[in-house]
Short mmCIF file of C-alpha atoms and ligand atoms in Angstrom, two decimals:
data_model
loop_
_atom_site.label_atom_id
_atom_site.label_comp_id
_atom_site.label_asym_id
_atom_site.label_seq_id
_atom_site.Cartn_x
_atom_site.Cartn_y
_atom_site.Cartn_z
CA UNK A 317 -16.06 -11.05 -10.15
CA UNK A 318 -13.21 -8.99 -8.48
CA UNK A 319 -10.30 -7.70 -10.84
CA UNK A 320 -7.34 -7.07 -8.94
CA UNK A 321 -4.64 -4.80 -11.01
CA UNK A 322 -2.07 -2.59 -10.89
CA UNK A 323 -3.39 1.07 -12.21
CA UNK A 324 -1.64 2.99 -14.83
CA UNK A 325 -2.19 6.92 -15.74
CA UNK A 326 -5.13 5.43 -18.08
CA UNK A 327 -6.88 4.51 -14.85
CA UNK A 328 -8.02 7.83 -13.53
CA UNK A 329 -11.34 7.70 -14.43
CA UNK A 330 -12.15 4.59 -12.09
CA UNK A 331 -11.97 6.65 -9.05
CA UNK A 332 -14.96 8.18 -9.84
CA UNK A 333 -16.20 5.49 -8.03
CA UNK A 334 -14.81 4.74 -5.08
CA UNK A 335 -16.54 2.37 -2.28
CA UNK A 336 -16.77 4.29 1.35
CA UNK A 337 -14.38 4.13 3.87
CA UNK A 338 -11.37 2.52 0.94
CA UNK A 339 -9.18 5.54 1.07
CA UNK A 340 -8.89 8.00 4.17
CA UNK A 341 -9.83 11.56 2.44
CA UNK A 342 -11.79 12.23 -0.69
CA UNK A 343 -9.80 11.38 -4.02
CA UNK A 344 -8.03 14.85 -5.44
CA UNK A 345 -7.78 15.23 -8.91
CA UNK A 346 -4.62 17.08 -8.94
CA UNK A 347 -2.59 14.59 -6.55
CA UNK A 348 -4.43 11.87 -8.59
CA UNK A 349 -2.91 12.73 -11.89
CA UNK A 350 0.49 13.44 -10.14
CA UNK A 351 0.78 9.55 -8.61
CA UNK A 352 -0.41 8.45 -11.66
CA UNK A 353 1.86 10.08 -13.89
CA UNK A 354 4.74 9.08 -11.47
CA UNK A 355 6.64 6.29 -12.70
CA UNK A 356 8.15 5.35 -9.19
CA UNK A 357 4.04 5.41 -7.55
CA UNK A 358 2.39 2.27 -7.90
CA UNK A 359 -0.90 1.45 -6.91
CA UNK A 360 -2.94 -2.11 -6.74
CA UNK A 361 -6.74 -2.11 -6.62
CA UNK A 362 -9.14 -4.44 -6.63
CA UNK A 363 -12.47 -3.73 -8.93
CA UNK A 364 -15.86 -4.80 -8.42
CA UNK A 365 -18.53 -3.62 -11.45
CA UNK A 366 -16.54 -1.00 -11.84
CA UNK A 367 -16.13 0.21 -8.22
CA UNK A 368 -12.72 0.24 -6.14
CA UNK A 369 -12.84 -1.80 -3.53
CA UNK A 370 -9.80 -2.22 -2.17
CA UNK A 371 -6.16 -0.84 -2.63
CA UNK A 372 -2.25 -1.19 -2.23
CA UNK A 373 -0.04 1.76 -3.06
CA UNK A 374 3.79 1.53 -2.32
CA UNK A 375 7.05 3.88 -3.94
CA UNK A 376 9.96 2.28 -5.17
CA UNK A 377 13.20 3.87 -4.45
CA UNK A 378 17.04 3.53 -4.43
CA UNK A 379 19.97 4.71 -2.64
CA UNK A 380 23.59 4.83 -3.62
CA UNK A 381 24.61 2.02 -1.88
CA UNK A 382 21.61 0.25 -1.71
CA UNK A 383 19.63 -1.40 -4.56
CA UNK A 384 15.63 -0.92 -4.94
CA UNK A 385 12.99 -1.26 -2.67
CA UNK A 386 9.34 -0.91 -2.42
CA UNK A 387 7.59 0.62 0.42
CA UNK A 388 4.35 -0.07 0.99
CA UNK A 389 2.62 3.38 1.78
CA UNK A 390 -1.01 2.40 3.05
CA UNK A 391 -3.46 -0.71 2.26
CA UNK A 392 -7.18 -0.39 2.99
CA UNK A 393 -10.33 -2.73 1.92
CA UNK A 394 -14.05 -1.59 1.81
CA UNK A 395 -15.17 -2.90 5.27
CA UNK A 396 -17.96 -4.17 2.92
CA UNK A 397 -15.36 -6.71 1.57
CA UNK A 398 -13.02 -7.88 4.25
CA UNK A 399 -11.95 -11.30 5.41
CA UNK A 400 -12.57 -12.02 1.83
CA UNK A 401 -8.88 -12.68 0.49
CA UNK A 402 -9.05 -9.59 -0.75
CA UNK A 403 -6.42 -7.38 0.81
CA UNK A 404 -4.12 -10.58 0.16
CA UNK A 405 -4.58 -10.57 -3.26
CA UNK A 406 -4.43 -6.66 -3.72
CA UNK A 407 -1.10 -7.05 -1.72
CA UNK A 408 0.65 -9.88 -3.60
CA UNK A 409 -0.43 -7.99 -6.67
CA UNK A 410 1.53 -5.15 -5.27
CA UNK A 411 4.53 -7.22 -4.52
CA UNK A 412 4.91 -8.99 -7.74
CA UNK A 413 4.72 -5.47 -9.46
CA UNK A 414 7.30 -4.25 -7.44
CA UNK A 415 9.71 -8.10 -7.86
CA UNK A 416 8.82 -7.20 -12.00
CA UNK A 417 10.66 -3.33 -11.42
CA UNK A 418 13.85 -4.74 -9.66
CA UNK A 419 12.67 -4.12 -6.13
CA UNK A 420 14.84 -6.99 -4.00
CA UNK A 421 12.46 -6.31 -1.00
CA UNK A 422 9.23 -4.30 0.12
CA UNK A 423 8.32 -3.16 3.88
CA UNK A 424 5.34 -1.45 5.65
CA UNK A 425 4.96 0.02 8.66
CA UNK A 426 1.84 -0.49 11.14
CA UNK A 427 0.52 0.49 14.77
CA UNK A 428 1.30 -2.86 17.16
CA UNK A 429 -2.38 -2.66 17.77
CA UNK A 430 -3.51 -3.44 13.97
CA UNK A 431 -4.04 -6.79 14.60
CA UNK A 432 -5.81 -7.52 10.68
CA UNK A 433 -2.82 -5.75 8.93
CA UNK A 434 -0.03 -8.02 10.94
CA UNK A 435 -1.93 -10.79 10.14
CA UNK A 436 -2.51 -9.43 6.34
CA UNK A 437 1.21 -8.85 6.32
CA UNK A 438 2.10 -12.03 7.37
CA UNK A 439 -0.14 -13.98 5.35
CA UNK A 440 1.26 -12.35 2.63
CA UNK A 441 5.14 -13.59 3.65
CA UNK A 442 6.14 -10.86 5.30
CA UNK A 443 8.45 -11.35 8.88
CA UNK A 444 9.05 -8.53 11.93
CA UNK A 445 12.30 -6.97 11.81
CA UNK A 446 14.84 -9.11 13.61
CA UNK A 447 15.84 -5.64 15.08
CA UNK A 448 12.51 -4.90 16.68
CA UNK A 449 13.33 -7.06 19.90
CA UNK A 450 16.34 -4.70 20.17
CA UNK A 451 14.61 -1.79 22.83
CA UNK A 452 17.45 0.40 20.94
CA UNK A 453 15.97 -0.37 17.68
CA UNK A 454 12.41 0.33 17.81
CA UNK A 455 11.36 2.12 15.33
CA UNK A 456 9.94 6.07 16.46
CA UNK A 457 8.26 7.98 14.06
CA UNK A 458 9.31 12.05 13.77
CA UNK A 459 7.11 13.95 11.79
CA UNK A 460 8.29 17.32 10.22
CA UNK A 461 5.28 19.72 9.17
CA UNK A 462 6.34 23.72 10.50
CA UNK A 463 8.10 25.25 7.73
CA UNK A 464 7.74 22.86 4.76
C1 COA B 1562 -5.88 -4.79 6.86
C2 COA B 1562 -6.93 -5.00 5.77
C3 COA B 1562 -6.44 -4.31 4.49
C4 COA B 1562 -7.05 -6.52 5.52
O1 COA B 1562 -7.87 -6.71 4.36
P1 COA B 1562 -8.76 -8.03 4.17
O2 COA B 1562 -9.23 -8.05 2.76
O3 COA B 1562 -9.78 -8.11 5.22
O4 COA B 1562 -7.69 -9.19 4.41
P2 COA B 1562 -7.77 -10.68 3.87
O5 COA B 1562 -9.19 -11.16 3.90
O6 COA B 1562 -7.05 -10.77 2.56
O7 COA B 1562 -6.96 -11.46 4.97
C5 COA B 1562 -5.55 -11.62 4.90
C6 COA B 1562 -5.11 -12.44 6.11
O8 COA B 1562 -5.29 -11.66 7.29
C7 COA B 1562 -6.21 -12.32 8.16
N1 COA B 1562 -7.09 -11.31 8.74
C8 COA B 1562 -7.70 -10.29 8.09
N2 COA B 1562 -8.46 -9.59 8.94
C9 COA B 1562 -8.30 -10.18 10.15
C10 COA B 1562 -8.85 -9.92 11.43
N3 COA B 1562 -9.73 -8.92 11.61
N4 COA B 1562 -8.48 -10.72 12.44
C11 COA B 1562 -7.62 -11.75 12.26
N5 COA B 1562 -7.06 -12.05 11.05
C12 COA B 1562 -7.43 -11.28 10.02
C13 COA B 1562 -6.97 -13.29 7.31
O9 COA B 1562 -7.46 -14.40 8.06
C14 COA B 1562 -5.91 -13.70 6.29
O10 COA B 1562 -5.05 -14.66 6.86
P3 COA B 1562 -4.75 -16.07 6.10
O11 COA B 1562 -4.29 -15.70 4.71
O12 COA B 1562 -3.68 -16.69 6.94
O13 COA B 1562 -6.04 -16.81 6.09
C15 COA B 1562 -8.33 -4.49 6.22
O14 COA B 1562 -8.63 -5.00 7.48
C16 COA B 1562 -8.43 -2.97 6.27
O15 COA B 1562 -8.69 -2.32 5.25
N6 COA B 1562 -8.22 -2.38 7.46
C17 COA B 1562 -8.34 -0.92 7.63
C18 COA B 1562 -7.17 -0.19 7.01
C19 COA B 1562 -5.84 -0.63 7.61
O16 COA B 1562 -5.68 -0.77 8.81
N7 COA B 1562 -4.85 -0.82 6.71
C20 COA B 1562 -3.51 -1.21 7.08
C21 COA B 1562 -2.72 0.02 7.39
S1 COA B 1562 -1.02 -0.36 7.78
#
């Protein structure tokens, strides 16, 4: 059976075992501890005999003239366990976590060419920005990494 949960600092322990190829880069304790402790980092995973199989994280935040919202920061499932439901259930996990802190709505970004995350995304109720038909409003990403 698959548990599917959102992960509080009690949690760190379980990534001790990780499956391959859920998260990018090895897990660091340090930056572990720090996203747990974090009240505004939230993390869904989904648990199989007492490995992580699967994962949502997202950050809520809030502006001064806008109220909360959750961004959904990356989403990966052990290639061992995909076209399961799981990523869908990890995700709506995710969302209903972030509907329970006030967030009014969530987004995600993802490469045009990631055709199992549009359709995850969409499955999961999620629509493309009216804007993106706008050639003005594409979105470009700018990264800043010299001097930080
Ligand atoms: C994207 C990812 C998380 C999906 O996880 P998953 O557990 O396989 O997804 P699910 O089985 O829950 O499927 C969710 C929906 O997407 C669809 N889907 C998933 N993979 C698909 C694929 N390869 N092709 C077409 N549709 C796909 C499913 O059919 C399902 O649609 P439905 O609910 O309408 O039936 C997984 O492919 C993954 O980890 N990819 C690598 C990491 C990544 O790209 N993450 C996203 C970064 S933005």
């Amino acid at each position: 059976m698959i548990d599917v949960r959102i992960l509080t600092t009690h949690d760190a322990a379980l990534f001790g075992n990780v499956a391959d190829d859920v998260f990018d880069e090895p897990i660091n304790p340090e930056y572990l501890a720090a996203f747990l402790a974090d009240p505004r980092h939230h993390i869904a995973v989904g648990i199989e005999d007492g490995v992580i199989i699967g994962f949502a994280s997202g950050v809520d935040y809030i502006h001064p003239d806008k109220p909360a919202e959750l961004w959904i920061n990356e989403v990966g499932v052990a290639p061992t366990h995909q076209r399961r439901g799981l990523g869908r259930r990890i995700l709506d996990c995710l969302l209903a976590h972030g509907r329970s802190i006030g967030c009014r709505t969530a987004w995600v970004l993802t490469e045009t060419g990631n055709g199992p995350a549009k359709a995850l995304y969409t499955s999961a109720g999620g629509t493309v920005d009216a804007d993106v038909d706008d050639p003005d409003a594409q979105p470009v990403l700018f990264v800043f990494q010299e001097g930080l």
